[in-house]
Short mmCIF file of N, CA and C and ligand atoms in Angstrom, two decimals:
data_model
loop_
_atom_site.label_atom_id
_atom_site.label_comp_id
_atom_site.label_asym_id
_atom_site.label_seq_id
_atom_site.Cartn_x
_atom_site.Cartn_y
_atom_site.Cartn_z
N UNK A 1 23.00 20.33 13.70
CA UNK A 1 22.96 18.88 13.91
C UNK A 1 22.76 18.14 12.59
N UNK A 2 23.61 17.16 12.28
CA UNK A 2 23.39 16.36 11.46
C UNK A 2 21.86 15.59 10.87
N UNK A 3 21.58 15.63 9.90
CA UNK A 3 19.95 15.16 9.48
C UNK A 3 20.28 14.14 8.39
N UNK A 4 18.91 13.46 8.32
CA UNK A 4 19.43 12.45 7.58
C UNK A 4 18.35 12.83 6.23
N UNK A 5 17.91 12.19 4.94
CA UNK A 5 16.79 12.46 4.30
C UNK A 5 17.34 11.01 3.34
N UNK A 6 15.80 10.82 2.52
CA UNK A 6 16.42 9.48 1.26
C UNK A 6 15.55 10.08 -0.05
N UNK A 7 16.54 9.20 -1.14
CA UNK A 7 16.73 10.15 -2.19
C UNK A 7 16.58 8.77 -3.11
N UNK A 8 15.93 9.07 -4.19
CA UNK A 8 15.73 7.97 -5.43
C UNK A 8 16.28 8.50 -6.44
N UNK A 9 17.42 7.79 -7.50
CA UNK A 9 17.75 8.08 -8.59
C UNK A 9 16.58 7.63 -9.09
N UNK A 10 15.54 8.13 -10.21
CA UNK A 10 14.69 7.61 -11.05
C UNK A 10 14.75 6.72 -12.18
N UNK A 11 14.13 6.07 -12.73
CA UNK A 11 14.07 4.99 -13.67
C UNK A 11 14.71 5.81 -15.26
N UNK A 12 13.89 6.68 -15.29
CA UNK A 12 14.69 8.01 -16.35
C UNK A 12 15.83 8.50 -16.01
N UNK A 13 16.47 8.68 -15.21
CA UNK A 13 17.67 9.09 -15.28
C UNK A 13 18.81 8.24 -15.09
N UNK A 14 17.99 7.04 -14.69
CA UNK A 14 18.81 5.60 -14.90
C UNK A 14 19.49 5.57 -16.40
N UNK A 15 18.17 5.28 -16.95
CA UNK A 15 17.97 5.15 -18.58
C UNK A 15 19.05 5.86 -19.34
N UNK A 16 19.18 7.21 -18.95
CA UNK A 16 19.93 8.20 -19.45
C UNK A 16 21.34 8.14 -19.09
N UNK A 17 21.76 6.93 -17.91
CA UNK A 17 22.89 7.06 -17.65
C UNK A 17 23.72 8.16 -17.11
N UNK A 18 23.11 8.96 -16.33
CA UNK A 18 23.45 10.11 -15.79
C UNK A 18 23.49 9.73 -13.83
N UNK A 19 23.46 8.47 -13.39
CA UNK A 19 23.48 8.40 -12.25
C UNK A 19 24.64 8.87 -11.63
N UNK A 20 26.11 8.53 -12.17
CA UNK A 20 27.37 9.62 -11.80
C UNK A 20 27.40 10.90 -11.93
N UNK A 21 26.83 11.21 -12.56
CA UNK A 21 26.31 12.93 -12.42
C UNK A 21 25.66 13.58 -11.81
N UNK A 22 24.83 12.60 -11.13
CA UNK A 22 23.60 13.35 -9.91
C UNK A 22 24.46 13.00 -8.85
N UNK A 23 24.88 11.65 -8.39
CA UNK A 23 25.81 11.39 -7.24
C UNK A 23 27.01 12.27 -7.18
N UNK A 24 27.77 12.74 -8.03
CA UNK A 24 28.59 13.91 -8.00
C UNK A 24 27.54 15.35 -7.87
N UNK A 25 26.89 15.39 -8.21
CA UNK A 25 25.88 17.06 -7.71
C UNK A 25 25.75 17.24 -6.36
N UNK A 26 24.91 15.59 -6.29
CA UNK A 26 25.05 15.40 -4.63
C UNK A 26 25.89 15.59 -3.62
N UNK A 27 26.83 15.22 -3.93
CA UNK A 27 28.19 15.07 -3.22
C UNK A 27 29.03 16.47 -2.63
N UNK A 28 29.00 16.78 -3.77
CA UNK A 28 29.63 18.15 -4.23
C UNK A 28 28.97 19.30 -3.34
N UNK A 29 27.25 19.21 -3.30
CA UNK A 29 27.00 19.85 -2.51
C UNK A 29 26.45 19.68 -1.02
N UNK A 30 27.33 18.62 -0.63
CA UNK A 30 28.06 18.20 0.82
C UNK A 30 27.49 17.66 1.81
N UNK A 31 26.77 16.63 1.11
CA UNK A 31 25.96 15.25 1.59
C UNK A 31 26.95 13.91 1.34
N UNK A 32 26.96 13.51 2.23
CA UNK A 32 27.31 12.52 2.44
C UNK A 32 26.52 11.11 2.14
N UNK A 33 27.22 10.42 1.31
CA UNK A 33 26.38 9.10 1.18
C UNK A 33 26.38 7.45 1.81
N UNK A 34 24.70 7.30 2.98
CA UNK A 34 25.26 6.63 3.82
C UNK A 34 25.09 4.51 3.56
N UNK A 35 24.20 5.11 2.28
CA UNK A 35 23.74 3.66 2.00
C UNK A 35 23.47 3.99 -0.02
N UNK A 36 23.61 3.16 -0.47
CA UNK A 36 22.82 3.37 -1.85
C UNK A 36 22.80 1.54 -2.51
N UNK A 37 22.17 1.44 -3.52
CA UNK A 37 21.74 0.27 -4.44
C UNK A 37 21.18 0.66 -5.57
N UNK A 38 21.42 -0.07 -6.28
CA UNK A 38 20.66 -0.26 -8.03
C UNK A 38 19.64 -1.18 -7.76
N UNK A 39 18.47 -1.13 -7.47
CA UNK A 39 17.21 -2.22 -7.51
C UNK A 39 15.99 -2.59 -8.06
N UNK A 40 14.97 -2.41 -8.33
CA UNK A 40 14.53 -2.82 -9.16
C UNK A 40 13.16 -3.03 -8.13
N UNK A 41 11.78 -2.15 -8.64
CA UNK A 41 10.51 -2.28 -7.51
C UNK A 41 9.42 -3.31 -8.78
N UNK A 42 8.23 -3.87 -7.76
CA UNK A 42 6.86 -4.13 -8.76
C UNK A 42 6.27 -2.67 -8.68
N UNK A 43 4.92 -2.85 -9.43
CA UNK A 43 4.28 -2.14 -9.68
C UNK A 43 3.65 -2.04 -8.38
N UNK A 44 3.14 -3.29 -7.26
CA UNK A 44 2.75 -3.18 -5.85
C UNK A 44 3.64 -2.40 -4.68
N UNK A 45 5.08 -2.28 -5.21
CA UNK A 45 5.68 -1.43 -4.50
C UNK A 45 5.70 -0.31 -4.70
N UNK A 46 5.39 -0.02 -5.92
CA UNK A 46 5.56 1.60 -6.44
C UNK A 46 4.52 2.01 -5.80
N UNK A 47 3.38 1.43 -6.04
CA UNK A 47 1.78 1.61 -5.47
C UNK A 47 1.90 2.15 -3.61
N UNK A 48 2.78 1.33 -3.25
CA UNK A 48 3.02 1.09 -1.88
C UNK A 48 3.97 2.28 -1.48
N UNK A 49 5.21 2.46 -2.04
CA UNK A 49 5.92 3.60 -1.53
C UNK A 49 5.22 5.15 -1.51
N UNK A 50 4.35 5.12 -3.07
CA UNK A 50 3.71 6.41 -3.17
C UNK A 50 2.07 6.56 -2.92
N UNK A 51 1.64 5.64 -1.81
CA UNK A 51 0.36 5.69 -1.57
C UNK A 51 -0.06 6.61 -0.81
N UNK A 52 0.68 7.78 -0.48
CA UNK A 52 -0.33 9.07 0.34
C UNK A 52 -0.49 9.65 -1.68
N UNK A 53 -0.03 9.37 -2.41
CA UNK A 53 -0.85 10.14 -3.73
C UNK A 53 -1.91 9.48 -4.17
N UNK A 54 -2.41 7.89 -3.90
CA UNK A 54 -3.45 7.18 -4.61
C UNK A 54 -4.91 8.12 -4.58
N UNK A 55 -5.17 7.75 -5.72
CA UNK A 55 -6.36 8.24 -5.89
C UNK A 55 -6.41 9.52 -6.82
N UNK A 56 -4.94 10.25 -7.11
CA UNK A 56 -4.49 11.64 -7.42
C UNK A 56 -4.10 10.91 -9.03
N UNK A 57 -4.70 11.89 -9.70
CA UNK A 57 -5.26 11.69 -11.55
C UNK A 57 -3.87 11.19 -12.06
N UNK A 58 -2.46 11.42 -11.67
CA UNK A 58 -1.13 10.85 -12.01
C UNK A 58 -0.81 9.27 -11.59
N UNK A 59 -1.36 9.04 -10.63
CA UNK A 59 -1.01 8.00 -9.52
C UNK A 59 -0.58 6.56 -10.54
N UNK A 60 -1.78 6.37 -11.29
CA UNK A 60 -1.16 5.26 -12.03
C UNK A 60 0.20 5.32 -13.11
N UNK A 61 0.26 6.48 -13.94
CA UNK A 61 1.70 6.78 -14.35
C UNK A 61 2.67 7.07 -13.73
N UNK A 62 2.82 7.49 -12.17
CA UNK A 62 3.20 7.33 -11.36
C UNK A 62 3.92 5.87 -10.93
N UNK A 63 3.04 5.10 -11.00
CA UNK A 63 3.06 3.17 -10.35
C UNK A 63 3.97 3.10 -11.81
N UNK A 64 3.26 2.99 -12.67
CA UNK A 64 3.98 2.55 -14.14
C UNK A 64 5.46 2.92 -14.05
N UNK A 65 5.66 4.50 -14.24
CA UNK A 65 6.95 4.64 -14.04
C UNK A 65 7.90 4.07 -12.80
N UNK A 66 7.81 4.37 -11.81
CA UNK A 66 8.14 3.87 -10.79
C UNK A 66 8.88 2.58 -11.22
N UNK A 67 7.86 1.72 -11.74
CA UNK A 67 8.54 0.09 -11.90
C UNK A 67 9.10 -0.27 -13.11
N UNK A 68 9.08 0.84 -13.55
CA UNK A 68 9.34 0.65 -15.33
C UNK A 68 11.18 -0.14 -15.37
N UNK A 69 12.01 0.21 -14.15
CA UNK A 69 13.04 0.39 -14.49
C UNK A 69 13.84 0.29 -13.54
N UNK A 70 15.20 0.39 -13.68
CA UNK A 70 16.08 0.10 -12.28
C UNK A 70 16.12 1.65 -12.17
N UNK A 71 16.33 1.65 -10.23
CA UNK A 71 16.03 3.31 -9.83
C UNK A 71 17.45 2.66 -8.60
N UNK A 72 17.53 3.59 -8.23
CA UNK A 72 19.34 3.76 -7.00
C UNK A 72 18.38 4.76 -5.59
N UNK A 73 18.35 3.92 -4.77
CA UNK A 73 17.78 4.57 -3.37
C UNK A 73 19.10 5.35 -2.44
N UNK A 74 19.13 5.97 -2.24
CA UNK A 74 20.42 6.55 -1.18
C UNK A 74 19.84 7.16 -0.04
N UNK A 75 20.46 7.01 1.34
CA UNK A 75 20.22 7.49 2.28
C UNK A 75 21.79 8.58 2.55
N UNK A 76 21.07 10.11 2.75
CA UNK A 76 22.08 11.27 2.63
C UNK A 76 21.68 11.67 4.17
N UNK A 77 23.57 12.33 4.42
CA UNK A 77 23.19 12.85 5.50
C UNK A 77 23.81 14.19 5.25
N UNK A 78 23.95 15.08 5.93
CA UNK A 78 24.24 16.45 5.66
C UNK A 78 23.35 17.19 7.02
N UNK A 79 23.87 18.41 7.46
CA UNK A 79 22.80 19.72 8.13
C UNK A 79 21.94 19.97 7.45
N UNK A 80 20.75 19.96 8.06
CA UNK A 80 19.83 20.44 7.19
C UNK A 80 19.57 19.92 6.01
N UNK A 81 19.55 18.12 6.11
CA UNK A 81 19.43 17.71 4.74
C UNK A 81 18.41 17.69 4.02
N UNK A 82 16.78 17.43 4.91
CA UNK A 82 16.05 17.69 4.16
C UNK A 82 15.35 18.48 3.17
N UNK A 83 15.91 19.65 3.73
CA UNK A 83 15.69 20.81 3.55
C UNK A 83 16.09 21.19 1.92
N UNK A 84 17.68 21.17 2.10
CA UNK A 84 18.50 21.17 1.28
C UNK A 84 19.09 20.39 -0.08
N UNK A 85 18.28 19.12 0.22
CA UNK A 85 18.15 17.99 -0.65
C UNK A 85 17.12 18.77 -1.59
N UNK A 86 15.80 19.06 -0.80
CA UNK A 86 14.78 19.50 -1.76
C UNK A 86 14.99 20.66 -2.57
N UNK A 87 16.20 21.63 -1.98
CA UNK A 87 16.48 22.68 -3.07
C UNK A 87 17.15 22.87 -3.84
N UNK A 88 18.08 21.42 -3.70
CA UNK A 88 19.52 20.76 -4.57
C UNK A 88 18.34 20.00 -5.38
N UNK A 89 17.34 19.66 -5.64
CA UNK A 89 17.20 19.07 -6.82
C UNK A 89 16.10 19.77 -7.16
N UNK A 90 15.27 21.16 -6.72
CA UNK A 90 14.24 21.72 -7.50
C UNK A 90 12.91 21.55 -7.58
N UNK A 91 12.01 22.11 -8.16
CA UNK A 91 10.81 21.99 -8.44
C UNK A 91 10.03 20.52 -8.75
N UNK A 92 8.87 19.90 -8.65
CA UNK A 92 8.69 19.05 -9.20
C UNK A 92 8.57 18.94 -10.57
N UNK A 93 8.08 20.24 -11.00
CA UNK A 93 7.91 20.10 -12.64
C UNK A 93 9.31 20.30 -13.06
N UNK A 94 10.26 20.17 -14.12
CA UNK A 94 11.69 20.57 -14.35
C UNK A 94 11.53 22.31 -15.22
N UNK A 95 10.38 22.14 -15.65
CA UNK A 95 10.35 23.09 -16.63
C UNK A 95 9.91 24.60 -14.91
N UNK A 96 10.13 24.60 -14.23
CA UNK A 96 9.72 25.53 -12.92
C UNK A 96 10.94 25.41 -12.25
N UNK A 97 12.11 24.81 -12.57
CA UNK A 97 13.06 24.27 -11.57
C UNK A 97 14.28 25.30 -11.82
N UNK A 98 15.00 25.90 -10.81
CA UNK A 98 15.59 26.69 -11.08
C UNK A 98 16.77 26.58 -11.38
N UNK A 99 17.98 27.05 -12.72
CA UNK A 99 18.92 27.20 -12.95
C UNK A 99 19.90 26.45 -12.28
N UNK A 100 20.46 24.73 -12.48
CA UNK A 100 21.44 24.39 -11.30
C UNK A 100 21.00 23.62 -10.63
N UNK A 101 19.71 23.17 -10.82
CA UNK A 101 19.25 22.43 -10.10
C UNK A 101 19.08 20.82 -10.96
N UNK A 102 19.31 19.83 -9.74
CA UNK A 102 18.90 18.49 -10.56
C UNK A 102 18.02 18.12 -11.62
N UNK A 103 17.00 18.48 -10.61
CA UNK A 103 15.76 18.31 -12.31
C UNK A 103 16.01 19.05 -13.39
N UNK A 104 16.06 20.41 -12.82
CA UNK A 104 16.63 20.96 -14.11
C UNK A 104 17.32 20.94 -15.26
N UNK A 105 18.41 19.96 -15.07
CA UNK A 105 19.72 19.48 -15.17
C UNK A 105 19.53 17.87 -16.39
N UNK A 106 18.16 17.46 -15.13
CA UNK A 106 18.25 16.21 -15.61
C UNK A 106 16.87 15.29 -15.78
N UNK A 107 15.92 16.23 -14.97
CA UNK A 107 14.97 16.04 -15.36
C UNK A 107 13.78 15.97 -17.19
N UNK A 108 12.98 15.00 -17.32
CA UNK A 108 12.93 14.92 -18.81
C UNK A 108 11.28 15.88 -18.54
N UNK A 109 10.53 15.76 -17.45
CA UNK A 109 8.80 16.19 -17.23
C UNK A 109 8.70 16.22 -16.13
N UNK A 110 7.65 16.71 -15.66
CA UNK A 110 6.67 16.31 -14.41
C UNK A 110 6.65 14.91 -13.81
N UNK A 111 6.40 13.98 -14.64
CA UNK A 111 6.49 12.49 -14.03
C UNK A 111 7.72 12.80 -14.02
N UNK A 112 8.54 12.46 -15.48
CA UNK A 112 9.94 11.83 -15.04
C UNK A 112 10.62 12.62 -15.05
N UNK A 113 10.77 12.91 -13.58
CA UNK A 113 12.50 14.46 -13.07
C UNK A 113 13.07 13.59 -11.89
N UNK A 114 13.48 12.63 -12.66
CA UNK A 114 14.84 12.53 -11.98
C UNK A 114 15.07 11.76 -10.96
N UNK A 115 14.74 12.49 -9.80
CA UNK A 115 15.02 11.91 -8.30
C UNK A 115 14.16 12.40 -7.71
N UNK A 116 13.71 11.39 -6.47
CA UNK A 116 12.83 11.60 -5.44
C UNK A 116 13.26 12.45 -4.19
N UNK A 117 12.89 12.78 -3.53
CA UNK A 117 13.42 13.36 -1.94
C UNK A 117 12.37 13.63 -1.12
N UNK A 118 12.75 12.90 0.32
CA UNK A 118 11.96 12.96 1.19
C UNK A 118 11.30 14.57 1.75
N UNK A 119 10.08 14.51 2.18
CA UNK A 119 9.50 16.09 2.35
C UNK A 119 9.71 16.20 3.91
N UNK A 120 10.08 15.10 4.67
CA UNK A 120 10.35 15.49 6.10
C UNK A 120 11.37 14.27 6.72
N UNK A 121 11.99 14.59 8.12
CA UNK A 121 12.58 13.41 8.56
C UNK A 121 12.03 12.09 8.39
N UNK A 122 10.44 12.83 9.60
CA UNK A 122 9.89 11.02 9.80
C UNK A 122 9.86 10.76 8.86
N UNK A 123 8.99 11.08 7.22
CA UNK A 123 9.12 9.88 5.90
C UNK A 123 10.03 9.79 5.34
N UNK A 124 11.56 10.08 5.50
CA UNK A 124 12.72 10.05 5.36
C UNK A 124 12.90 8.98 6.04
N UNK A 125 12.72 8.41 6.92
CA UNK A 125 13.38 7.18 8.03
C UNK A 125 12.22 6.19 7.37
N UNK A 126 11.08 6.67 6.96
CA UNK A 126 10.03 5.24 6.61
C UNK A 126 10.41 4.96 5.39
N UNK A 127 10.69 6.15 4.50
CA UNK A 127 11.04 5.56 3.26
C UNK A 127 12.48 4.58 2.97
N UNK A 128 13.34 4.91 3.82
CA UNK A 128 14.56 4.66 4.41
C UNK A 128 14.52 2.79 4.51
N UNK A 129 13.23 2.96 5.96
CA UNK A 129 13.19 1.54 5.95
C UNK A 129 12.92 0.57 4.88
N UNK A 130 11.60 1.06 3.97
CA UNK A 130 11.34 0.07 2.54
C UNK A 130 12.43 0.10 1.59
N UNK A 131 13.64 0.45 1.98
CA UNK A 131 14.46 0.34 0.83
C UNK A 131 15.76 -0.85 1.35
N UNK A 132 15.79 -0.22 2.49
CA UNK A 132 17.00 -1.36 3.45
C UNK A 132 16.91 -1.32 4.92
N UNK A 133 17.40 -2.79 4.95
CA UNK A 133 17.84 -2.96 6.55
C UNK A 133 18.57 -1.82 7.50
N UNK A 134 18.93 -2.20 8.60
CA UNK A 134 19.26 -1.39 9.35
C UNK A 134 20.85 -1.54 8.92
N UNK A 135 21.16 -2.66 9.26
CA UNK A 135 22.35 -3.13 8.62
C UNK A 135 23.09 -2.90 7.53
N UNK A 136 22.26 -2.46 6.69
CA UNK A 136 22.93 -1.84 5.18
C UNK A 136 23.27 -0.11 5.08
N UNK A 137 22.96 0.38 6.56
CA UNK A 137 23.12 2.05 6.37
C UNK A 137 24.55 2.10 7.35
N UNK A 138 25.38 2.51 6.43
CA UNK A 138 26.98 2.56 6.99
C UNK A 138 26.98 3.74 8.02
N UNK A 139 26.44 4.21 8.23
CA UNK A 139 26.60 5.23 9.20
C UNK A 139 26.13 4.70 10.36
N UNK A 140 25.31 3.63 10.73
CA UNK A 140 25.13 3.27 11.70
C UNK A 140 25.80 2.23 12.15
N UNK A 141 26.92 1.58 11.88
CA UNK A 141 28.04 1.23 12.17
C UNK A 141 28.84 1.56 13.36
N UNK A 142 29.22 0.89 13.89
CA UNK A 142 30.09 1.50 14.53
C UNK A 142 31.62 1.81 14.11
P1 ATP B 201 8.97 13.21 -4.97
O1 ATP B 201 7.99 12.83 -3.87
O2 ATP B 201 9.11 12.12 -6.03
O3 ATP B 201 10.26 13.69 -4.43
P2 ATP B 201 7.72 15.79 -5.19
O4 ATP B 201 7.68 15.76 -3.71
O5 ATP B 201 8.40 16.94 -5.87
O6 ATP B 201 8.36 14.47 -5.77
P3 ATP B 201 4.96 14.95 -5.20
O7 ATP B 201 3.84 15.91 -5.19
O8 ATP B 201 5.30 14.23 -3.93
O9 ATP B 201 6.26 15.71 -5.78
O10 ATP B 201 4.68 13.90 -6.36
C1 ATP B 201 5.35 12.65 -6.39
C2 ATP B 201 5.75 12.34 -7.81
O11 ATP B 201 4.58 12.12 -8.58
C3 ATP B 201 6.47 13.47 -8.56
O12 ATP B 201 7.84 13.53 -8.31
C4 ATP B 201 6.20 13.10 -10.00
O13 ATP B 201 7.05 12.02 -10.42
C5 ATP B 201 4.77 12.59 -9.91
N1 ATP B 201 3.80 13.68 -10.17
C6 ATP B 201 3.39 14.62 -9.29
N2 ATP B 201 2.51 15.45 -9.86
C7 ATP B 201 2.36 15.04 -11.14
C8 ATP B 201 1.59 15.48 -12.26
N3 ATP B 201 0.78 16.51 -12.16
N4 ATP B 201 1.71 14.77 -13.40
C9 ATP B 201 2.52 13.70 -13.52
N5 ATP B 201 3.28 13.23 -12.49
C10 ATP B 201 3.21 13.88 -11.33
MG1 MG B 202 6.93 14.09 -2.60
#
């Protein structure tokens, strides 16, 4: 059955100009893309999207980065996307990330590797929502 998961190009790999290169990784390995944007968070949103980490010794370089920069949200669908999202882009640290993999690829550290990906459906659909309407995910179209 089809799954859905959401995925952040990062502010660093913005920077680096490598966003056609992760969207082709993506692609390639056979996710479908059902929504995406170039946008731009505060520091209260960064705070807000990644608040099951507050309190965790990164959290504020975390917020910092987060808003530092324009980041690209995408909602992917694919079998087994969550799953598979998380092993199409690797480890959190890049320097642990295996051979082929996004971070690996394109990741610069620990903070900044790259892209985000949801760890399950449900915060896949919540993260989903803080990024866009219902209206903006082409797959739900008719
Ligand atoms: P993400 O949720 O962004 O997909 P993840 O699930 O691999 O990443 P989490 O444990 O959820 O990792 O951490 C969220 C983000 O916080 C990481 O992607 C990274 O940017 C940052 N982070 C996590 N641990 C550290 C750390 N020890 N030092 C610096 N930044 C960290
Ligand atoms: Mg996470």
């Amino acid at each position: 059955m089809k799954e859905r998961t959401f995925a952040i190009i990062k502010p660093d790999a913005v920077r680096k100009n490598v966003v056609g290169e992760i969207i082709a990784a993506i692609t390639q390995a056979g996710f479908t893309v059902l929504a995406m944007k170039m946008t731009r968070i505060s520091r209260a949103q960064a705070a807000e999207f990644y608040a099951v980490h507050r309190g965790r010794g990164f959290f504020d370089e975390l917020v910092d980065f987060m808003s530092s920069g324009a980041i690209v949200p995408i909602v992917l669908e694919k079998e087994n996307a969550v799953a598979d999202y998380r092993a199409l882009i690797g480890t959190t640290d890049p320097a642990e990330a295996a051979e082929g993999t996004i971070r690996r690829m394109f990741a610069s550290s620990k903070g900044e590797n790259a892209v985000h990906g949801s760890d399950s459906v449900e915060n896949g659909k919540n993260e989903t929502a803080f990024f866009f309407a219902e209206s903006e995910i082409a797959g739900n179209r008719a």
